[in-house]
Amino acid sequence: MAPVRGRRNGKSVGPVQGSASGLRTCPFKFFHECKDGKPGSVGFFRLLEHMQSTHLKTECRRLSLKGAISKDLDLFLDVAEVLRAGDKWLCGKCMVMHALSRGCKHDNEVVLFAINSGDVEDFIVGIRKPCQVVVDTNPRHPTGLGGKVNLLEHVFSLPIQTVKSIPPSCRLLFAQVLTGALRKVVASPGSVDNWVQLLLLPRCTLQVVRPSSRQERRSGNRKSLQCSNILHALTVWKDGSGFDDLVSSLLNNVEETGAPRGECRREEDKERDPNIKQCLRKVRDGHFTAAVKVLCSSGVAPLGDSTLKALIDKHPVVPPPSSPSNPLAQPTLVVDGECVLKCIRSFPKGTSCGRDGMRAQHLLDAVGGEGSVTSSGLLASITEVVNLWLGGSCPKVLAEFVASAPLTPLLKPDKGIRPIAVGGIWRRLVSKVAMKKVGKEMTQYLGDYQFGVRVPNEAEAVLHSANRFLNSFHADGSLALLTVDFSNAFNTVDRTTFLQGFISVARQSIDLQT
């Protein structure tokens, strides 16, 4: 059976690969649906070779083909049967066929054909047989509330990085997808599933693609590969079952697409100091102040039991604070789009992401880049979701995922550990909005008795004031200043007691005003 060809403007064109969804239809899938007789025919084998020579030159097409084989059991078996009949095997990494005696060379390894199970599945190396996926115990198919939370925890634990900035050609589509996810949350705030999809959107669609060959590492090819993967993921997301498909692919291919490939790095990169590599990254991104700070730092503590114990000692596990039984009868905060946009733009350049992978730059790209034609609708949706958070409408079961932050154990000059916590952008955006809304009133209420709320350079103000006092009264050496830090009070103080005290003071203030 020859490939189906079409005509355009009276001229013969190549095999038809268009589809209504905008994705390229896999020729494997087309043949699988239309073939007659048993697999393994000469026409089918010629189709395989024709595809390899003309249609697998772009990474997007290779991924489309690989996804079709990995999801359809019948198609998987048909392809494997054809390969066995032709005495060839298919490499799942590069989607290239080889003779049984030949290996497939990659940068860090050589993939060889071997008879393992004795079945036809041995002829497809690197792609799991679809029927081998255990559905009922895998968190990618959650059932009930507990399953959704377990899915969120599992995906957050995967070593996946998101792009620092959305490519211009992908911003319009990302803005549309993000708007749709936000509107689903607004339409049904009590649905945990809608919130989970919003939190997993960046990891499913904006993950960094790791080049697998020297040709893909070239600047132009790498950018094209990244754009095509983002566009493909966003297009799949817009389909009916796109979320489930992307999460399943994410869990299946995390070792190939998510985890950093240290073995593929060049030898000079392995020997280079980590601070220098991080400094070069900051310089390439235009963050020169951060680059200087990186060079002056002591680096990150090595992964080990001692580092983990130090982090636990500094951040002990304590029960979450309980909500007051008699809260103040005050209306919830409501903000407008202009306030939200100012807060989004107030994030420092190069702000890191939290566990969900969403960055402030992603929001800026979606609102103001090529997707500016949809900026008003997207900003309105973001504002509505922010107001839901301010009103306490987010399900409490998701609190630890929204408000938590991963810790980076930086080394002090004395080899001690200084944990740096980077929270999620959504939680930080809501905090910024709330502070901007009540900041002036809080400053007037607290007066000059504090240096923490809306006081610029508050730590420096305290330090310089103490130094001036010592310099003024220490001429004869009779005055000394002792600073004591008995315990880690910030991480051990009872937040419930703090909330109760704050409410008590607020009630007294209201009584005095009335």
Short mmCIF file of C-alpha atoms in Angstrom, two decimals:
data_model
loop_
_atom_site.label_atom_id
_atom_site.label_comp_id
_atom_site.label_asym_id
_atom_site.label_seq_id
_atom_site.Cartn_x
_atom_site.Cartn_y
_atom_site.Cartn_z
CA MET A 1 0.00 0.00 0.00
CA ALA A 2 1.52 3.30 -1.08
CA PRO A 3 1.26 6.46 0.99
CA VAL A 4 -1.87 8.48 0.34
CA ARG A 5 -1.07 11.55 -1.70
CA GLY A 6 -3.17 14.65 -2.27
CA ARG A 7 -3.38 17.46 -4.80
CA ARG A 8 -3.01 21.18 -4.21
CA ASN A 9 -3.69 23.72 -6.99
CA GLY A 10 -3.65 20.88 -9.50
CA LYS A 11 -0.21 19.64 -8.42
CA SER A 12 0.64 16.41 -6.65
CA VAL A 13 1.81 16.87 -3.09
CA GLY A 14 3.26 14.56 -0.45
CA PRO A 15 1.40 12.33 1.96
CA VAL A 16 -1.53 14.06 3.63
CA GLN A 17 -0.82 14.75 7.30
CA GLY A 18 -3.23 17.51 8.24
CA SER A 19 -5.88 17.18 10.92
CA ALA A 20 -8.70 19.23 12.35
CA SER A 21 -6.93 19.67 15.68
CA GLY A 22 -3.89 21.28 14.12
CA LEU A 23 -1.61 18.32 14.92
CA ARG A 24 0.01 16.26 12.23
CA THR A 25 -1.70 12.90 11.86
CA CYS A 26 0.78 10.06 12.22
CA PRO A 27 1.11 7.99 8.99
CA PHE A 28 1.41 4.88 11.19
CA LYS A 29 -2.04 5.64 12.59
CA PHE A 30 -3.49 6.25 9.13
CA PHE A 31 -2.25 2.93 7.82
CA HIS A 32 -3.35 1.13 10.96
CA GLU A 33 -6.91 2.29 10.42
CA CYS A 34 -7.01 1.64 6.68
CA LYS A 35 -4.87 -1.47 6.13
CA ASP A 36 -6.29 -4.72 4.82
CA GLY A 37 -4.97 -8.14 5.69
CA LYS A 38 -2.27 -9.00 8.20
CA PRO A 39 0.50 -6.60 9.17
CA GLY A 40 3.94 -7.16 7.77
CA SER A 41 3.18 -6.56 4.13
CA VAL A 42 5.75 -5.14 1.74
CA GLY A 43 3.69 -1.97 1.35
CA PHE A 44 3.62 -1.36 5.06
CA PHE A 45 7.38 -1.82 5.30
CA ARG A 46 7.92 0.61 2.42
CA LEU A 47 5.72 3.07 4.28
CA LEU A 48 8.01 2.80 7.29
CA GLU A 49 11.10 3.44 5.22
CA HIS A 50 9.44 6.32 3.34
CA MET A 51 8.44 7.96 6.59
CA GLN A 52 11.96 7.69 7.91
CA SER A 53 13.52 9.26 4.85
CA THR A 54 11.11 12.16 4.41
CA HIS A 55 8.86 12.72 7.40
CA LEU A 56 10.93 12.31 10.56
CA LYS A 57 13.36 15.17 10.10
CA THR A 58 11.73 17.41 12.70
CA GLU A 59 11.49 16.65 16.37
CA CYS A 60 7.77 17.46 16.45
CA ARG A 61 7.02 14.72 13.93
CA ARG A 62 9.21 12.23 15.73
CA LEU A 63 7.42 12.95 19.00
CA SER A 64 4.03 12.64 17.28
CA LEU A 65 5.01 9.25 15.87
CA LYS A 66 6.43 8.06 19.17
CA GLY A 67 3.31 9.14 21.03
CA ALA A 68 1.06 7.29 18.59
CA ILE A 69 3.00 4.03 19.01
CA SER A 70 3.23 4.31 22.80
CA LYS A 71 -0.53 4.82 23.29
CA ASP A 72 -2.13 2.37 20.80
CA LEU A 73 -1.51 -1.30 21.62
CA ASP A 74 -2.69 -2.60 18.23
CA LEU A 75 -0.52 -0.09 16.40
CA PHE A 76 2.46 -1.01 18.60
CA LEU A 77 2.08 -4.71 17.80
CA ASP A 78 1.58 -4.08 14.08
CA VAL A 79 4.75 -1.99 13.83
CA ALA A 80 6.73 -4.55 15.82
CA GLU A 81 5.47 -7.35 13.56
CA VAL A 82 6.54 -5.47 10.44
CA LEU A 83 9.97 -4.81 11.92
CA ARG A 84 10.41 -8.50 12.76
CA ALA A 85 9.35 -9.49 9.25
CA GLY A 86 11.94 -7.12 7.78
CA ASP A 87 14.74 -8.12 10.20
CA LYS A 88 15.00 -4.61 11.58
CA TRP A 89 14.48 -2.88 14.91
CA LEU A 90 13.29 0.63 15.84
CA CYS A 91 15.13 2.90 18.30
CA GLY A 92 12.58 4.68 20.49
CA LYS A 93 14.90 7.61 21.21
CA CYS A 94 15.55 8.82 17.68
CA MET A 95 12.79 6.81 15.89
CA VAL A 96 15.27 5.37 13.38
CA MET A 97 15.24 1.79 12.06
CA HIS A 98 18.41 -0.32 12.03
CA ALA A 99 19.46 -3.77 10.99
CA LEU A 100 19.46 -6.31 13.81
CA SER A 101 23.25 -6.41 13.84
CA ARG A 102 23.66 -2.63 13.99
CA GLY A 103 23.51 -0.39 17.04
CA CYS A 104 22.12 3.14 17.37
CA LYS A 105 24.77 5.60 18.50
CA HIS A 106 23.87 8.45 20.84
CA ASP A 107 26.07 10.98 22.59
CA ASN A 108 26.36 9.05 25.82
CA GLU A 109 25.53 5.47 24.86
CA VAL A 110 25.00 2.94 22.11
CA VAL A 111 21.58 1.30 22.03
CA LEU A 112 21.68 -2.33 20.85
CA PHE A 113 19.00 -4.78 19.82
CA ALA A 114 18.58 -7.77 22.10
CA ILE A 115 16.07 -10.59 22.46
CA ASN A 116 14.57 -10.30 25.94
CA SER A 117 11.04 -11.66 26.05
CA GLY A 118 11.12 -13.43 22.70
CA ASP A 119 8.03 -11.51 21.58
CA VAL A 120 7.62 -8.93 18.82
CA GLU A 121 7.90 -6.13 21.38
CA ASP A 122 11.66 -6.70 21.49
CA PHE A 123 11.93 -5.10 18.04
CA ILE A 124 10.87 -1.69 19.42
CA VAL A 125 13.57 -0.57 21.87
CA GLY A 126 12.92 2.34 24.21
CA ILE A 127 9.11 2.43 23.98
CA ARG A 128 7.06 0.50 26.48
CA LYS A 129 4.30 -1.78 25.34
CA PRO A 130 1.04 0.10 26.11
CA CYS A 131 -0.60 -2.85 27.86
CA GLN A 132 2.23 -2.94 30.42
CA VAL A 133 1.05 0.29 32.05
CA VAL A 134 -0.71 -0.44 35.34
CA VAL A 135 -3.70 1.86 35.29
CA ASP A 136 -5.45 1.17 38.56
CA THR A 137 -2.47 1.93 40.80
CA ASN A 138 -0.85 4.76 38.85
CA PRO A 139 -1.56 8.30 40.12
CA ARG A 140 -1.97 9.58 36.55
CA HIS A 141 -5.55 8.26 36.65
CA PRO A 142 -6.74 9.58 40.01
CA THR A 143 -10.10 8.61 41.42
CA GLY A 144 -11.60 10.83 44.04
CA LEU A 145 -10.17 13.66 46.05
CA GLY A 146 -7.25 11.67 47.46
CA GLY A 147 -6.17 10.62 43.98
CA LYS A 148 -6.04 14.21 42.72
CA VAL A 149 -3.92 15.29 45.69
CA ASN A 150 -1.59 12.31 45.23
CA LEU A 151 -1.27 13.17 41.55
CA LEU A 152 -0.31 16.74 42.41
CA GLU A 153 2.26 15.57 44.95
CA HIS A 154 3.72 13.03 42.52
CA VAL A 155 4.10 15.46 39.61
CA PHE A 156 5.56 18.15 41.89
CA SER A 157 8.23 15.69 43.02
CA LEU A 158 9.45 15.03 39.46
CA PRO A 159 12.74 16.72 38.43
CA ILE A 160 11.18 18.94 35.77
CA GLN A 161 12.33 22.42 34.80
CA THR A 162 10.21 25.00 33.01
CA VAL A 163 11.48 27.53 30.50
CA LYS A 164 12.54 30.90 31.87
CA SER A 165 10.60 32.75 29.20
CA ILE A 166 7.90 31.63 26.78
CA PRO A 167 9.05 31.83 23.12
CA PRO A 168 7.24 34.64 21.27
CA SER A 169 5.61 32.23 18.83
CA CYS A 170 4.01 30.31 21.73
CA ARG A 171 2.70 33.21 23.82
CA LEU A 172 -0.65 33.64 22.11
CA LEU A 173 -1.56 29.97 22.46
CA PHE A 174 -0.33 29.85 26.06
CA ALA A 175 -2.44 32.90 26.91
CA GLN A 176 -5.50 31.17 25.49
CA VAL A 177 -4.81 27.92 27.37
CA LEU A 178 -4.12 29.74 30.65
CA THR A 179 -7.30 31.79 30.25
CA GLY A 180 -9.29 28.62 29.75
CA ALA A 181 -7.81 27.00 32.88
CA LEU A 182 -8.52 30.11 34.95
CA ARG A 183 -12.11 30.36 33.71
CA LYS A 184 -12.74 26.74 34.70
CA VAL A 185 -11.63 27.59 38.24
CA VAL A 186 -13.86 30.67 38.32
CA ALA A 187 -16.83 28.68 37.03
CA SER A 188 -16.44 26.00 39.72
CA PRO A 189 -14.22 27.19 42.62
CA GLY A 190 -15.06 24.13 44.72
CA SER A 191 -13.71 21.67 42.13
CA VAL A 192 -10.32 20.37 43.21
CA ASP A 193 -9.77 18.99 39.72
CA ASN A 194 -9.90 22.48 38.17
CA TRP A 195 -7.39 23.86 40.68
CA VAL A 196 -5.07 20.88 40.11
CA GLN A 197 -5.11 21.47 36.36
CA LEU A 198 -4.25 25.14 36.89
CA LEU A 199 -1.31 24.24 39.14
CA LEU A 200 0.01 21.56 36.76
CA LEU A 201 -0.35 23.62 33.57
CA PRO A 202 3.26 25.00 33.52
CA ARG A 203 4.89 21.62 34.17
CA CYS A 204 2.80 19.94 31.48
CA THR A 205 3.30 22.54 28.74
CA LEU A 206 6.43 24.61 29.46
CA GLN A 207 9.01 22.02 30.41
CA VAL A 208 12.58 22.42 29.16
CA VAL A 209 13.51 20.04 26.33
CA ARG A 210 16.91 18.35 26.65
CA PRO A 211 18.70 17.94 23.29
CA SER A 212 19.63 14.34 22.55
CA SER A 213 22.21 14.91 19.83
CA ARG A 214 24.94 17.32 18.80
CA GLN A 215 22.81 18.67 15.97
CA GLU A 216 19.93 19.47 18.34
CA ARG A 217 22.33 21.36 20.65
CA ARG A 218 22.94 23.99 18.00
CA SER A 219 21.33 27.25 18.94
CA GLY A 220 18.82 27.47 16.11
CA ASN A 221 17.83 23.80 16.27
CA ARG A 222 17.49 23.93 20.05
CA LYS A 223 15.17 26.92 19.93
CA SER A 224 13.08 25.35 17.18
CA LEU A 225 12.87 22.10 19.13
CA GLN A 226 11.75 23.93 22.27
CA CYS A 227 9.09 25.93 20.42
CA SER A 228 7.69 22.89 18.63
CA ASN A 229 7.39 20.93 21.89
CA ILE A 230 5.61 23.77 23.68
CA LEU A 231 3.21 24.29 20.79
CA HIS A 232 2.53 20.57 20.63
CA ALA A 233 1.82 20.36 24.38
CA LEU A 234 -0.45 23.42 24.32
CA THR A 235 -2.39 22.05 21.35
CA VAL A 236 -2.85 18.70 23.10
CA TRP A 237 -3.99 20.51 26.27
CA LYS A 238 -6.83 22.19 24.36
CA ASP A 239 -8.24 18.81 23.33
CA GLY A 240 -10.87 17.11 25.45
CA SER A 241 -8.53 14.65 27.20
CA GLY A 242 -5.39 16.70 26.73
CA PHE A 243 -4.64 17.06 30.43
CA ASP A 244 -4.71 13.32 31.06
CA ASP A 245 -2.58 12.63 27.98
CA LEU A 246 0.08 15.17 28.97
CA VAL A 247 0.28 13.95 32.56
CA SER A 248 0.59 10.34 31.37
CA SER A 249 3.32 11.33 28.93
CA LEU A 250 5.03 13.34 31.66
CA LEU A 251 5.13 10.38 34.02
CA ASN A 252 6.22 7.95 31.29
CA ASN A 253 8.99 10.08 29.82
CA VAL A 254 10.35 11.92 32.85
CA GLU A 255 13.69 10.19 32.55
CA GLU A 256 14.00 11.33 28.94
CA THR A 257 12.44 14.80 28.99
CA GLY A 258 12.45 15.97 32.59
CA ALA A 259 15.55 14.83 34.44
CA PRO A 260 18.77 16.66 33.61
CA ARG A 261 21.10 14.45 31.63
CA GLY A 262 24.41 14.79 33.36
CA GLU A 263 25.92 12.03 31.21
CA CYS A 264 25.30 14.05 28.03
CA ARG A 265 27.21 17.09 29.19
CA ARG A 266 30.59 17.90 27.79
CA GLU A 267 33.68 17.16 29.83
CA GLU A 268 34.58 20.82 30.24
CA ASP A 269 31.10 21.48 31.71
CA LYS A 270 31.60 18.71 34.28
CA GLU A 271 34.90 20.18 35.48
CA ARG A 272 33.71 23.80 35.61
CA ASP A 273 32.93 25.29 39.00
CA PRO A 274 29.15 25.36 39.70
CA ASN A 275 29.26 29.03 40.70
CA ILE A 276 30.91 29.95 37.41
CA LYS A 277 28.30 28.02 35.42
CA GLN A 278 25.50 29.69 37.35
CA CYS A 279 27.14 33.08 36.85
CA LEU A 280 27.33 32.51 33.09
CA ARG A 281 23.64 31.59 33.04
CA LYS A 282 22.75 34.81 34.86
CA VAL A 283 24.88 36.87 32.45
CA ARG A 284 23.20 35.23 29.43
CA ASP A 285 19.83 36.10 30.93
CA GLY A 286 20.91 39.71 31.56
CA HIS A 287 20.78 39.42 35.39
CA PHE A 288 24.13 41.04 36.13
CA THR A 289 23.46 41.83 39.80
CA ALA A 290 22.54 38.21 40.43
CA ALA A 291 25.67 37.10 38.57
CA VAL A 292 27.88 39.08 40.96
CA LYS A 293 26.05 37.61 43.96
CA VAL A 294 26.59 34.09 42.63
CA LEU A 295 30.33 34.63 42.31
CA CYS A 296 30.48 35.88 45.92
CA SER A 297 28.45 32.98 47.34
CA SER A 298 29.78 29.79 48.89
CA GLY A 299 27.61 27.59 46.71
CA VAL A 300 24.94 25.03 47.48
CA ALA A 301 25.38 22.36 50.14
CA PRO A 302 25.85 18.83 48.76
CA LEU A 303 22.97 16.41 48.88
CA GLY A 304 23.27 14.10 51.88
CA ASP A 305 21.91 13.08 55.26
CA SER A 306 23.78 15.86 57.08
CA THR A 307 22.28 18.54 54.82
CA LEU A 308 18.80 17.08 55.21
CA LYS A 309 19.16 16.98 58.99
CA ALA A 310 20.31 20.61 59.06
CA LEU A 311 17.28 21.65 57.00
CA ILE A 312 14.90 19.78 59.31
CA ASP A 313 16.50 21.37 62.37
CA LYS A 314 16.02 24.84 60.92
CA HIS A 315 12.51 24.10 59.61
CA PRO A 316 10.95 21.71 62.15
CA VAL A 317 7.67 20.04 61.26
CA VAL A 318 4.87 21.69 63.23
CA PRO A 319 1.09 21.41 62.83
CA PRO A 320 -0.51 24.13 60.71
CA PRO A 321 -2.26 26.98 62.51
CA SER A 322 -5.94 26.57 63.19
CA SER A 323 -8.40 29.18 62.00
CA PRO A 324 -9.84 31.44 64.72
CA SER A 325 -13.21 30.29 66.03
CA ASN A 326 -14.54 33.86 66.09
CA PRO A 327 -12.98 35.72 63.14
CA LEU A 328 -13.59 39.38 62.49
CA ALA A 329 -16.80 40.11 60.62
CA GLN A 330 -15.06 42.06 57.88
CA PRO A 331 -15.65 41.84 54.13
CA THR A 332 -12.99 40.07 52.11
CA LEU A 333 -10.55 42.00 49.99
CA VAL A 334 -11.49 42.60 46.36
CA VAL A 335 -8.93 43.98 43.90
CA ASP A 336 -9.11 45.16 40.30
CA GLY A 337 -7.09 44.24 37.24
CA GLU A 338 -4.88 47.31 37.37
CA CYS A 339 -3.69 46.42 40.87
CA VAL A 340 -2.98 42.82 39.83
CA LEU A 341 -1.05 43.92 36.73
CA LYS A 342 1.13 46.30 38.79
CA CYS A 343 1.93 43.50 41.21
CA ILE A 344 2.84 41.13 38.38
CA ARG A 345 5.21 43.72 36.95
CA SER A 346 6.73 44.37 40.39
CA PHE A 347 8.42 40.95 40.53
CA PRO A 348 12.20 41.31 40.12
CA LYS A 349 13.67 40.29 36.80
CA GLY A 350 14.54 36.61 36.77
CA THR A 351 12.31 35.68 39.72
CA SER A 352 12.48 31.94 40.34
CA CYS A 353 9.49 29.64 40.30
CA GLY A 354 7.98 27.49 43.01
CA ARG A 355 7.04 23.82 42.91
CA ASP A 356 4.46 24.29 40.15
CA GLY A 357 6.98 25.78 37.68
CA MET A 358 4.98 28.96 37.03
CA ARG A 359 7.19 32.05 36.74
CA ALA A 360 6.32 35.72 36.89
CA GLN A 361 7.89 36.06 33.44
CA HIS A 362 5.36 33.55 32.09
CA LEU A 363 2.50 35.79 33.19
CA LEU A 364 4.21 38.84 31.71
CA ASP A 365 4.81 37.03 28.42
CA ALA A 366 1.18 35.92 28.24
CA VAL A 367 -0.23 39.33 29.12
CA GLY A 368 2.06 41.61 27.15
CA GLY A 369 3.79 39.64 24.39
CA GLU A 370 2.35 38.29 21.19
CA GLY A 371 -0.71 37.32 23.21
CA SER A 372 -1.54 40.97 23.89
CA VAL A 373 -4.70 40.59 21.79
CA THR A 374 -6.06 38.42 24.61
CA SER A 375 -4.45 40.36 27.45
CA SER A 376 -7.70 41.94 28.69
CA GLY A 377 -9.48 38.60 28.97
CA LEU A 378 -6.47 36.91 30.57
CA LEU A 379 -5.95 39.72 33.07
CA ALA A 380 -9.63 39.64 34.00
CA SER A 381 -9.44 35.88 34.60
CA ILE A 382 -6.28 36.23 36.71
CA THR A 383 -7.97 38.94 38.77
CA GLU A 384 -11.03 36.77 39.38
CA VAL A 385 -8.89 33.84 40.58
CA VAL A 386 -6.83 36.15 42.80
CA ASN A 387 -10.06 37.39 44.38
CA LEU A 388 -11.08 33.75 44.96
CA TRP A 389 -7.84 33.21 46.84
CA LEU A 390 -8.35 36.39 48.85
CA GLY A 391 -11.86 35.24 49.71
CA GLY A 392 -10.68 31.83 50.90
CA SER A 393 -12.42 29.92 48.11
CA CYS A 394 -9.47 27.67 47.27
CA PRO A 395 -10.01 24.13 48.66
CA LYS A 396 -8.13 23.69 51.93
CA VAL A 397 -6.74 20.34 50.82
CA LEU A 398 -4.51 22.23 48.36
CA ALA A 399 -3.11 24.63 50.96
CA GLU A 400 0.21 22.82 51.35
CA PHE A 401 0.80 22.88 47.59
CA VAL A 402 -0.14 26.52 47.10
CA ALA A 403 1.64 27.92 50.17
CA SER A 404 4.63 25.57 50.42
CA ALA A 405 8.09 26.32 49.05
CA PRO A 406 11.11 24.17 48.15
CA LEU A 407 14.28 24.83 50.16
CA THR A 408 17.70 25.47 48.63
CA PRO A 409 20.49 24.80 51.19
CA LEU A 410 23.06 27.52 50.60
CA LEU A 411 26.42 27.27 52.34
CA LYS A 412 27.52 29.93 54.80
CA PRO A 413 31.20 30.98 54.95
CA ASP A 414 31.50 28.90 58.14
CA LYS A 415 30.10 25.85 56.24
CA GLY A 416 26.73 26.20 57.97
CA ILE A 417 23.39 25.91 56.14
CA ARG A 418 21.24 28.87 55.13
CA PRO A 419 17.93 27.62 53.69
CA ILE A 420 16.38 29.76 50.97
CA ALA A 421 12.67 29.19 50.34
CA VAL A 422 11.10 30.14 47.01
CA GLY A 423 7.32 30.00 47.05
CA GLY A 424 4.91 29.71 44.18
CA ILE A 425 4.15 32.73 42.03
CA TRP A 426 0.39 32.47 42.61
CA ARG A 427 0.76 32.66 46.39
CA ARG A 428 3.29 35.48 46.16
CA LEU A 429 1.06 37.39 43.75
CA VAL A 430 -1.89 37.12 46.16
CA SER A 431 0.34 38.30 49.03
CA LYS A 432 1.54 41.27 47.00
CA VAL A 433 -2.00 42.23 46.09
CA ALA A 434 -3.20 41.98 49.69
CA MET A 435 -0.26 44.02 50.96
CA LYS A 436 -0.79 46.68 48.32
CA LYS A 437 -4.45 46.91 49.28
CA VAL A 438 -3.99 47.31 53.07
CA GLY A 439 -0.38 48.48 53.26
CA LYS A 440 -1.10 52.16 53.86
CA GLU A 441 -3.67 51.44 56.57
CA MET A 442 -1.28 49.04 58.32
CA THR A 443 1.53 51.61 58.25
CA GLN A 444 -0.69 54.21 59.89
CA TYR A 445 -1.94 51.71 62.46
CA LEU A 446 1.52 50.40 63.45
CA GLY A 447 3.15 53.81 63.41
CA ASP A 448 6.84 54.14 64.28
CA TYR A 449 6.98 51.05 66.50
CA GLN A 450 8.01 48.60 63.81
CA PHE A 451 10.43 48.30 60.90
CA GLY A 452 8.83 45.45 58.97
CA VAL A 453 5.71 46.75 57.17
CA ARG A 454 6.20 49.24 54.33
CA VAL A 455 9.51 50.50 55.70
CA PRO A 456 12.16 50.64 52.95
CA ASN A 457 15.50 49.05 53.88
CA GLU A 458 14.20 48.19 57.34
CA ALA A 459 17.07 45.88 58.28
CA GLU A 460 19.66 48.48 57.27
CA ALA A 461 17.77 51.14 59.25
CA VAL A 462 18.01 49.10 62.46
CA LEU A 463 21.69 48.29 61.87
CA HIS A 464 22.74 51.88 61.14
CA SER A 465 20.76 53.20 64.09
CA ALA A 466 22.55 50.80 66.45
CA ASN A 467 25.94 51.73 64.98
CA ARG A 468 25.26 55.46 65.39
CA PHE A 469 24.23 54.91 69.00
CA LEU A 470 27.41 52.95 69.76
CA ASN A 471 29.64 55.49 68.04
CA SER A 472 28.06 58.33 70.01
CA PHE A 473 28.35 56.78 73.50
CA HIS A 474 31.30 54.41 73.18
CA ALA A 475 34.13 56.91 73.34
CA ASP A 476 35.35 55.68 76.75
CA GLY A 477 34.67 52.02 76.06
CA SER A 478 31.98 51.75 78.71
CA LEU A 479 29.22 50.62 76.36
CA ALA A 480 28.86 47.30 74.62
CA LEU A 481 26.16 45.66 72.50
CA LEU A 482 25.38 41.95 72.72
CA THR A 483 23.23 40.23 70.12
CA VAL A 484 21.74 36.89 71.14
CA ASP A 485 19.89 34.31 69.07
CA PHE A 486 18.75 31.63 71.49
CA SER A 487 16.52 29.69 69.10
CA ASN A 488 15.00 29.67 65.66
CA ALA A 489 11.93 31.61 66.78
CA PHE A 490 10.59 32.29 63.30
CA ASN A 491 10.05 28.62 62.51
CA THR A 492 8.97 27.50 66.00
CA VAL A 493 6.53 30.24 67.01
CA ASP A 494 2.90 29.13 67.22
CA ARG A 495 1.02 30.81 64.37
CA THR A 496 -2.31 30.14 66.07
CA THR A 497 -1.26 32.24 69.08
CA PHE A 498 -0.10 34.97 66.74
CA LEU A 499 -3.43 35.02 64.90
CA GLN A 500 -5.41 35.11 68.14
CA GLY A 501 -3.28 37.99 69.43
CA PHE A 502 -3.67 39.91 66.20
CA ILE A 503 -7.46 39.49 66.27
CA SER A 504 -7.57 40.59 69.92
CA VAL A 505 -5.61 43.77 69.15
CA ALA A 506 -7.79 44.45 66.10
CA ARG A 507 -10.96 44.11 68.18
CA GLN A 508 -9.63 46.57 70.75
CA SER A 509 -8.81 49.03 67.98
CA ILE A 510 -12.32 48.71 66.54
CA ASP A 511 -13.87 49.23 69.99
CA LEU A 512 -11.83 52.39 70.54
CA GLN A 513 -12.85 53.78 67.17
CA THR A 514 -16.53 53.14 67.82
#
